[in-house]
Coordinates of C-alpha atoms and ligand atoms in Angstrom, one line a residue:
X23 CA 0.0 0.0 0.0
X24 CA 1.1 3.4 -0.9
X25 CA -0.1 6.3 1.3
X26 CA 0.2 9.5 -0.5
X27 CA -0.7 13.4 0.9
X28 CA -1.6 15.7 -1.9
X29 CA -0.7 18.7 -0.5
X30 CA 0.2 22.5 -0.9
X31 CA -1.2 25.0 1.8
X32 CA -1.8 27.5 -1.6
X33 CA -5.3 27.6 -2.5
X34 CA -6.1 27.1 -6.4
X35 CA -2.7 24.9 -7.7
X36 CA -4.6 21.9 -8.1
X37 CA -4.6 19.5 -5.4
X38 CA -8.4 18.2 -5.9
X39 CA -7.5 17.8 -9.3
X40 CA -4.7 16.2 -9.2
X41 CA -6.2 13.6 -6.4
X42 CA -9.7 13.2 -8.5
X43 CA -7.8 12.4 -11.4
X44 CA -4.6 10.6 -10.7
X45 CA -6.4 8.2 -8.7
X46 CA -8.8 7.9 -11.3
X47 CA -6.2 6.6 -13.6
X48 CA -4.8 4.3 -11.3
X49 CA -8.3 2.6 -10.5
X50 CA -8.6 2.4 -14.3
X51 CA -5.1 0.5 -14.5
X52 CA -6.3 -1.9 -12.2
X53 CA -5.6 -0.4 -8.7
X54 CA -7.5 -0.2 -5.8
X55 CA -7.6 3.0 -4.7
X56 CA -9.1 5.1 -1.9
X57 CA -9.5 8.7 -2.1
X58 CA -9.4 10.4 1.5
X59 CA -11.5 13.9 1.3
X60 CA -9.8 16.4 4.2
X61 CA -10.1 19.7 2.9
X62 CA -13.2 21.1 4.3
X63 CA -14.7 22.6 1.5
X64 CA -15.6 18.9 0.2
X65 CA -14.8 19.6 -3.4
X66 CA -13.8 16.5 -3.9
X67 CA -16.9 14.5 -2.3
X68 CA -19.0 17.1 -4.2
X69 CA -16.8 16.4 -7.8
X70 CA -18.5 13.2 -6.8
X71 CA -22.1 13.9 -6.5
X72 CA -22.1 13.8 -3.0
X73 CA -25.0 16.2 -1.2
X74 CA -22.0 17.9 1.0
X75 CA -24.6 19.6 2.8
X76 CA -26.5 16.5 3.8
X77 CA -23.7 13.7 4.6
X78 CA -24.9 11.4 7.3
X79 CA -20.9 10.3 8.4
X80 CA -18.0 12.1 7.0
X81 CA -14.7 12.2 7.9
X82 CA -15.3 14.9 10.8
X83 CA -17.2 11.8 12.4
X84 CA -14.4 9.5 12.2
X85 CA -12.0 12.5 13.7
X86 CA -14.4 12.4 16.8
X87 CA -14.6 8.7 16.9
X88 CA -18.0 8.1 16.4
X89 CA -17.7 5.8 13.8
X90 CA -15.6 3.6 12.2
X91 CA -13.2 4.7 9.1
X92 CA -15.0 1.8 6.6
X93 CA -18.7 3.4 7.5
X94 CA -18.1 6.9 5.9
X95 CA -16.7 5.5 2.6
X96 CA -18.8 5.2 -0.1
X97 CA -18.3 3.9 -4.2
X98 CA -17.7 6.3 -6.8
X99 CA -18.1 6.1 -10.8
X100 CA -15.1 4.2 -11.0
X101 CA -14.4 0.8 -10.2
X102 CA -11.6 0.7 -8.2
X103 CA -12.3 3.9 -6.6
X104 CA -13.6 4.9 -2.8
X105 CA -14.0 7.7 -1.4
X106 CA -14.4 9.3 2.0
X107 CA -16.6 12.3 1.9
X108 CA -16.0 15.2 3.8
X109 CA -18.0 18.7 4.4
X110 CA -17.4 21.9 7.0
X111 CA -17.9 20.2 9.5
X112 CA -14.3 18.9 9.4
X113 CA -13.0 22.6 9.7
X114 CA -14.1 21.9 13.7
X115 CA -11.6 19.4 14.5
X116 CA -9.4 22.1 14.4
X117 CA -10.9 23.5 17.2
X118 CA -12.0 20.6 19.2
X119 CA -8.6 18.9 19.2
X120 CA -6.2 22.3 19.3
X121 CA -5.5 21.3 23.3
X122 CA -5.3 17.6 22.7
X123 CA -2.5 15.4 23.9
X124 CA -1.8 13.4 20.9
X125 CA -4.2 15.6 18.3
X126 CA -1.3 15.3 15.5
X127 CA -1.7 10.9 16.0
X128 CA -5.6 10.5 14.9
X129 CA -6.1 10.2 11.5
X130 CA -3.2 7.5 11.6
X131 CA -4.9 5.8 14.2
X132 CA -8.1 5.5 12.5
X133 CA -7.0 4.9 9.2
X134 CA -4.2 2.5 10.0
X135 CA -6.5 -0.6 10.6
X136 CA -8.8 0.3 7.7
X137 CA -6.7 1.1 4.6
X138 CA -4.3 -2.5 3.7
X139 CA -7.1 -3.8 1.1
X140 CA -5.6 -0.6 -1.0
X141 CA -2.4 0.0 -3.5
X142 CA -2.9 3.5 -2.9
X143 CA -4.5 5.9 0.0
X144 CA -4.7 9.5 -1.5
X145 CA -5.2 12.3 0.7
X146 CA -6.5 15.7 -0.5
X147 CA -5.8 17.8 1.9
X148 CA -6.6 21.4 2.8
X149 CA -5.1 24.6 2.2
X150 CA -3.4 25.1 5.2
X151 CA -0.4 23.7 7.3
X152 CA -3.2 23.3 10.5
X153 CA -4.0 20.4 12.4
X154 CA -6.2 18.3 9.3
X155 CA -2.9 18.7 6.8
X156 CA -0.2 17.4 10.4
X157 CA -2.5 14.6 10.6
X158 CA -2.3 13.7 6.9
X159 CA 1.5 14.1 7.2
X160 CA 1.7 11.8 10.1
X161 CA -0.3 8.9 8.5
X162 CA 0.8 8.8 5.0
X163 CA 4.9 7.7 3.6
X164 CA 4.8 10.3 0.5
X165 CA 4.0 14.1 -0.4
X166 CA 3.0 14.9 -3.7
X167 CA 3.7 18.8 -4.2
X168 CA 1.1 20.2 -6.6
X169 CA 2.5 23.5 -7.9
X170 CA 0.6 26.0 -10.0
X171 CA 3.7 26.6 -12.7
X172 CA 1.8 30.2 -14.1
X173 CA 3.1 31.7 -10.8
X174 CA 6.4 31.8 -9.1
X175 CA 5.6 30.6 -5.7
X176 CA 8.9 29.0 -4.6
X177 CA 8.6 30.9 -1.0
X178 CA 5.4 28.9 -0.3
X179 CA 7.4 25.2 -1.5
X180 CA 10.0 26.1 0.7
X181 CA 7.9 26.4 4.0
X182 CA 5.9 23.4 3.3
X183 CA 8.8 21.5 2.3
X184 CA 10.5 22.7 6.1
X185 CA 7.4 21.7 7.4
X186 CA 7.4 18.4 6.0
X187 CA 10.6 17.7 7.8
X188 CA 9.4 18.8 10.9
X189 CA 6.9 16.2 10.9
X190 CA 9.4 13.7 9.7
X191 CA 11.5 14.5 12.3
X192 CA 9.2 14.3 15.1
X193 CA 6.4 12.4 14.4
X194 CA 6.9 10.2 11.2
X195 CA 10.3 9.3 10.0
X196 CA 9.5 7.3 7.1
X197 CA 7.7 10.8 5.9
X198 CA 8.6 11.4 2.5
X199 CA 8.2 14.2 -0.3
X200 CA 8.0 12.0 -3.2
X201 CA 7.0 14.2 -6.0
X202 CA 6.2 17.7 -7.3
X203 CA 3.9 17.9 -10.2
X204 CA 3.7 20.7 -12.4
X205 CA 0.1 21.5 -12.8
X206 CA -1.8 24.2 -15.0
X207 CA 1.1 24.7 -17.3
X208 CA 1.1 27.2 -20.2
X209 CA 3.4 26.8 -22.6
X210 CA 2.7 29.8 -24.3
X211 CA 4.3 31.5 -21.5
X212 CA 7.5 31.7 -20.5
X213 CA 6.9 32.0 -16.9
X214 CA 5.3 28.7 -17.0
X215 CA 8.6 27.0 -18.5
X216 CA 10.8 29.6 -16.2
X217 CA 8.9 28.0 -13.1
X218 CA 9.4 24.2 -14.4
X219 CA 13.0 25.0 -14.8
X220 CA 13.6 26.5 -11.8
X221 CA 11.9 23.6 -9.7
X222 CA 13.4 21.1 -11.7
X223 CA 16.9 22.4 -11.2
X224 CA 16.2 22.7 -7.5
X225 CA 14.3 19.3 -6.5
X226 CA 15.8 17.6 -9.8
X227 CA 14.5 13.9 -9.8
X228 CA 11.8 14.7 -7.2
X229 CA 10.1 16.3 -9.9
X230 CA 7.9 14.3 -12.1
X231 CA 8.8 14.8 -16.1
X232 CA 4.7 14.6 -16.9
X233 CA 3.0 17.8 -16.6
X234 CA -0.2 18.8 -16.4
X235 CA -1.5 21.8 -19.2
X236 CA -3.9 24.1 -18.6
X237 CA -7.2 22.9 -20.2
X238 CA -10.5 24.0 -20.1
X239 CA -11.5 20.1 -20.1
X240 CA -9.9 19.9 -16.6
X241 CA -11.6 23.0 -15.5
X242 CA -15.3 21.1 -16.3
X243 CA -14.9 18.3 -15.2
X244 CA -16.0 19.1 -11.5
X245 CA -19.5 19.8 -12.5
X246 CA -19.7 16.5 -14.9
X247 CA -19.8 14.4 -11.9
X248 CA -16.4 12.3 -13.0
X249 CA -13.2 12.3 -13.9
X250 CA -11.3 13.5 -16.6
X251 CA -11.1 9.9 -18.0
X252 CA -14.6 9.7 -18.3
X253 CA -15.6 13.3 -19.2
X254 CA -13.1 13.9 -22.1
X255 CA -11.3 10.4 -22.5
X256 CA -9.2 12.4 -25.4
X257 CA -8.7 15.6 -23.6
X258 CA -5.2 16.6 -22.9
X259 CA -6.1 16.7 -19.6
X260 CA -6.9 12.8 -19.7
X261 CA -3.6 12.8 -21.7
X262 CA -1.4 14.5 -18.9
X263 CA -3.4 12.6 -16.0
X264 CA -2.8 9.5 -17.5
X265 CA 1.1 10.3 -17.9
X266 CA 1.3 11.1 -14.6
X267 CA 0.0 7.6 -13.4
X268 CA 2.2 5.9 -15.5
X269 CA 5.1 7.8 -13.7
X270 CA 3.7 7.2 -10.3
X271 CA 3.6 3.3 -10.6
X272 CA 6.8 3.3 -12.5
X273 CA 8.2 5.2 -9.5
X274 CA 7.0 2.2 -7.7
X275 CA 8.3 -0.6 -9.3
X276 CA 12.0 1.3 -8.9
X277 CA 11.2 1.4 -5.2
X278 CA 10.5 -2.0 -5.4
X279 CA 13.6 -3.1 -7.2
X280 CA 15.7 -0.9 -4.9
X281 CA 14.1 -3.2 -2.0
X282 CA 15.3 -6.4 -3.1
Ligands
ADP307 N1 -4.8 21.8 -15.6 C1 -5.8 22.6 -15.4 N2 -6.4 23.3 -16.4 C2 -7.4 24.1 -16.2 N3 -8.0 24.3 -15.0 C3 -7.5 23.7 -14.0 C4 -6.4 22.8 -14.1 N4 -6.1 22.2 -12.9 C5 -7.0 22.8 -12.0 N5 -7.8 23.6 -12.7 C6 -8.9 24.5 -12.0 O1 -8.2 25.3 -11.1 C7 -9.1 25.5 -10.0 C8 -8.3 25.1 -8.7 O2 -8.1 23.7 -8.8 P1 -8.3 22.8 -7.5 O3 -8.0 21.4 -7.9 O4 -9.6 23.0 -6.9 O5 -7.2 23.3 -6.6 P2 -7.0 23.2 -5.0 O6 -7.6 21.9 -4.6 O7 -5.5 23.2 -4.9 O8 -7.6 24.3 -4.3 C9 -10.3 24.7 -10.2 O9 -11.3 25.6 -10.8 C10 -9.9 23.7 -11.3 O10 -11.0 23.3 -12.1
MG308 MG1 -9.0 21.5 -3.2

């Protein structure tokens, strides 16, 4: 099993996106995936058709113990593909657990049990570095960086890359960041290649060589219900995802060879 933290604390660079959709493509190859909602704006349990307003068990209920992890998921369009909802409500464990002994340990504790059935746990998490994203970090092996390549935002990579090492360091020392994805790129910029090879020169193989375009399919998609594979199958945006998930089980198979 592969945990994985989509994460950036920047609003807009394409985290739900990237989770929607990557784990999309890797259902579609075959894996069994599980898509972990904890941004509290639920736009990824509402890309899936969810009534955000109305959910009966979300994730804020297994953050307060009141159910078990396997009751809140539910089946999406794809085969392969689960998903734990999430709504507003999550934005309160923020506030319930601030003075907790132990508040940065519960989202590993309730997932650990739960989550071996899958090849890959994918967690879209909010954009903050606040309780909800520590608890992400402390559960999962591997950070995905989504970065928004039409703006320069190396100051932001840095502190979440410092605070992923914090949390490595105190909390989870098999914490890795695994891969930055370039998302929302324009080639007919230059800023957009200026960013990729600026990243690329400072995080070098950590850096994934498929990169997402800008492309109006992607930016639909939300409202169709499903993801980019089933919306515009011939989309670039289906092109790039699908690239992307090729890369992310490659990068597996090396980790696998490395072990033996
Ligand atoms: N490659 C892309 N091309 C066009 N629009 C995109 C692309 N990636 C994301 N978007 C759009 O950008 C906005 C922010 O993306 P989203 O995934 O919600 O970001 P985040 O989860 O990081 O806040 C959304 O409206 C989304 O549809
Ligand atoms: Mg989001």
């Amino acid at each position: 099993m592969r945990s994985i933290a989509i994460t950036n604390q920047k609003g807009g660079v394409a985290k739900t996106t990237t989770t929607v959709n990557l784990g999309a493509c890797l259902a579609q190859k075959g894996k069994r995936v599980l898509l972990v909602d904890l941004d509290p704006q639920g736009n990824m349990s509402s890309w899936f058709g969810l009534d955000i307003h109305n959910l009966t068990r979300s994730m804020y209920n297994v953050f307060l113990e009141e159910v078990y992890f396997e009751e809140v998921l539910v089946k999406t369009c794809v085969e392969n593909l689960t998903l734990a909802p999430s709504n507003v409500a999550l934005a309160g464990v923020e506030r319930i657990f601030a003075h907790e002994k132990g508040r940065d340990l519960i989202l590993r504790k309730r997932l650990h049990p739960a989550v071996d059935k899958y090849d890959y746990v994918l967690l879209d998490c909010p954009p903050s570095l606040g309780l909800i994203t520590v608890n992400a970090l402390t559960f999962v092996k591997e950070v995905f960086i989504p970065l928004e390549t039409k703006v320069l935002a190396l100051n932001g990579l840095v502190t979440l890359i410092n605070t992923v090492q914090v949390v490595k360091e105190r909390l989870n020392h098999s914490l890795e960041v695994a891969g930055i994805i370039a998302c929302r790129f324009d080639s007919r910029t230059n800023l957009s290649n200026e960013v990729y090879n600026q990243i690329k020169e400072r995080f070098k193989e950590k850096v994934f060589n498929s990169i997402v375009r800008e492309n109006t399919r992607l930016a639909e998609c939300p409202i169709s219900g499903k993801p980019i594979t089933l919306y515009a199958p011939d989309s670039p945006g289906a092109v790039d995802y699908k690239n992307l998930a090729e890369e992310v089980v490659e990068r597996e198979n090396l980790l696998k060879e490395s072990r033996k």
